[in-house]
Short mmCIF file of C-alpha atoms in Angstrom, two decimals:
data_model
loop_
_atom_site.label_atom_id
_atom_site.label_comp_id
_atom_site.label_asym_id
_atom_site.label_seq_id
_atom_site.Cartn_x
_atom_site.Cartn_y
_atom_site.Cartn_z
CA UNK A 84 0.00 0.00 0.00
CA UNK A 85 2.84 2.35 0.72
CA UNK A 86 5.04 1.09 -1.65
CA UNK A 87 5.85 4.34 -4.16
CA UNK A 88 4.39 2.97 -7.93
CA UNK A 89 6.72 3.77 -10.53
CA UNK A 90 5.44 4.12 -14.06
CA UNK A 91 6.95 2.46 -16.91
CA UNK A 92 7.59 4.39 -20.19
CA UNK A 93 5.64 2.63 -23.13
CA UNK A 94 7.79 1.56 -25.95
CA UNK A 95 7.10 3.26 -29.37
CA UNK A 96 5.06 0.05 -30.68
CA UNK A 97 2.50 1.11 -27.63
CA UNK A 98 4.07 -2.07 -25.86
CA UNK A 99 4.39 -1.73 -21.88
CA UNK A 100 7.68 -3.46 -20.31
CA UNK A 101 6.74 -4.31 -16.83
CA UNK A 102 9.07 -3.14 -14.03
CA UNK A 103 10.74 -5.42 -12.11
CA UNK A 104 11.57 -6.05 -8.62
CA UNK A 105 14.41 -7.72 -7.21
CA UNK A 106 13.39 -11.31 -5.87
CA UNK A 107 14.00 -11.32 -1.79
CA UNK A 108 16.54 -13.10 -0.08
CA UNK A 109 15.60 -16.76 0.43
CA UNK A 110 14.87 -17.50 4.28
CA UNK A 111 17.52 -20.78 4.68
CA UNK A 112 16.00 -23.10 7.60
CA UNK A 113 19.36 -24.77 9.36
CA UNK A 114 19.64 -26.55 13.10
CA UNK A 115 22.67 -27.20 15.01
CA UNK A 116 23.88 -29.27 17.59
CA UNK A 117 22.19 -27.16 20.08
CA UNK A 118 18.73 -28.00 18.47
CA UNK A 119 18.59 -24.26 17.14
CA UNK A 120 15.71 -24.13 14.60
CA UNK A 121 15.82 -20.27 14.06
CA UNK A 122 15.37 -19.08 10.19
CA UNK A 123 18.09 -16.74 8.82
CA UNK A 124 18.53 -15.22 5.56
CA UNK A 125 20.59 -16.83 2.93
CA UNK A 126 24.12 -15.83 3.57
CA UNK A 127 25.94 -12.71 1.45
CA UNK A 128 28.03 -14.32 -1.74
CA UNK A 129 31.83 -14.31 -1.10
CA UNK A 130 33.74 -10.89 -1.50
CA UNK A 131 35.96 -10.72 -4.67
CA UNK A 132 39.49 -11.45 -3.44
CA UNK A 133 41.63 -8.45 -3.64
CA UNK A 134 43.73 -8.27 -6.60
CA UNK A 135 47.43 -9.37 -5.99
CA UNK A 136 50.31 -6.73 -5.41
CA UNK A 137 50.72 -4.64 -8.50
CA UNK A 138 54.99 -5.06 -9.23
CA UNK A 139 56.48 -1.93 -9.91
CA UNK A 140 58.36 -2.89 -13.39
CA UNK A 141 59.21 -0.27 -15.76
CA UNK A 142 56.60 -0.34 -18.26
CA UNK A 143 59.22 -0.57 -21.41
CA UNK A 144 62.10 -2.41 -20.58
CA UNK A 145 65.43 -0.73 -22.55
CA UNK A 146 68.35 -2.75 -23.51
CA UNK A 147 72.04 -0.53 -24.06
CA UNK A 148 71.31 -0.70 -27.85
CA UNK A 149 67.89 -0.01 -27.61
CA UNK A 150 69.10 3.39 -25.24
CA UNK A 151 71.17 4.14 -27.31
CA UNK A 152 68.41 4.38 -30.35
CA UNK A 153 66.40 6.14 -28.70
CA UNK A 154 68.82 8.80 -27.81
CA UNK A 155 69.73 9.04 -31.30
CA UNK A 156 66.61 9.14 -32.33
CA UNK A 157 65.40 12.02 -29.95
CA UNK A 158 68.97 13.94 -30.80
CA UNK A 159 67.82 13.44 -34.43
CA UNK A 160 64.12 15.22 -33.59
CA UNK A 161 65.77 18.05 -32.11
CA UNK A 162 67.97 18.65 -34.49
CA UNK A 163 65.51 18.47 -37.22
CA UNK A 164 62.84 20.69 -35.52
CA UNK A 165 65.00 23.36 -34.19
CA UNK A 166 66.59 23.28 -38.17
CA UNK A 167 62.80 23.90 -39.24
CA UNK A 168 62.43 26.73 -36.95
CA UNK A 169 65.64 28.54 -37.80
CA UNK A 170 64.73 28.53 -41.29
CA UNK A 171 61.52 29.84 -40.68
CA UNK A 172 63.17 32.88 -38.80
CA UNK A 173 65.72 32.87 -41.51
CA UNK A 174 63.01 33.25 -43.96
CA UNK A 175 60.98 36.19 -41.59
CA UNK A 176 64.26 38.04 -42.02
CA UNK A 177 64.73 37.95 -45.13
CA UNK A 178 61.02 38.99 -46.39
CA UNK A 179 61.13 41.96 -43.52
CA UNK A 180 64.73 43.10 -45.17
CA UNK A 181 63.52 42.89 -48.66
CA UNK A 182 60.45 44.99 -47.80
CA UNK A 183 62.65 47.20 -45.99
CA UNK A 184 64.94 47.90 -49.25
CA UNK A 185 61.78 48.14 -51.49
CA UNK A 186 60.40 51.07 -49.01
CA UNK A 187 63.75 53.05 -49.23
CA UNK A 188 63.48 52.68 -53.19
CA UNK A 189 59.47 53.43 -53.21
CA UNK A 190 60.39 56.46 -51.12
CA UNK A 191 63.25 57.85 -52.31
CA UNK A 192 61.97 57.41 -56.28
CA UNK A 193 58.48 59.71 -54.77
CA UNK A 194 61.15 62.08 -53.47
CA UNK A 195 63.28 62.44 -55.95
CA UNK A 196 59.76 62.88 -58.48
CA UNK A 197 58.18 65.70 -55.91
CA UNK A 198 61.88 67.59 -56.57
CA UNK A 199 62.38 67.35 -60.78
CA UNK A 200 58.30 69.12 -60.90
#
């Protein structure tokens, strides 16, 4: 009577899945040696056993060689990025110089143009 009713959501067909309720424990009769004949309720399934102690290992395991690659191989990255970046700048420089030049032209051609009128 005072159990809250929850309403189920009808599926698009119109069909209405029923809701359903957990079963409850089963009542497990037992006696002892005493002559106990007391009910109790089924008992709780066994906890999961705790996982077993996590070994600290390295996760990649390098061998000298293998070191020695992968220094290489990271001396070869920087090397090839910081290259890419000094041409870029080398390239900035350039393009800001040119434009510079062309101004000095542009300016002294107006100049010398205002002066000959």
């Amino acid at each position: 009577m005072f159990r809250p009713r929850i309403p189920t959501m009808p599926t698009p067909t119109g069909i209405v899945a029923p809701l359903i309720h957990p079963a409850p424990a089963p009542i497990v009769e037992h006696q002892t040696a005493t002559g106990c004949t007391c009910q109790h309720t089924a008992p709780a399934p066994a906890a999961v056993a705790a996982p077993a102690a996590v070994r600290s290992e390295p996760a990649v395991r390098l061998t000298p060689t293998g070191l020695l690659v992968a220094v290489g191989g990271g001396a070869a990255v920087v090397l090839v990025v910081g290259a890419v970046l000094v041409s870029m700048l080398l390239a900035v420089a350039i393009t800001a110089a040119s434009v510079a030049v062309c101004a000095v032209v542009l300016r002294s051609m107006v100049s010398s143009n205002a002066r000959h009128r």
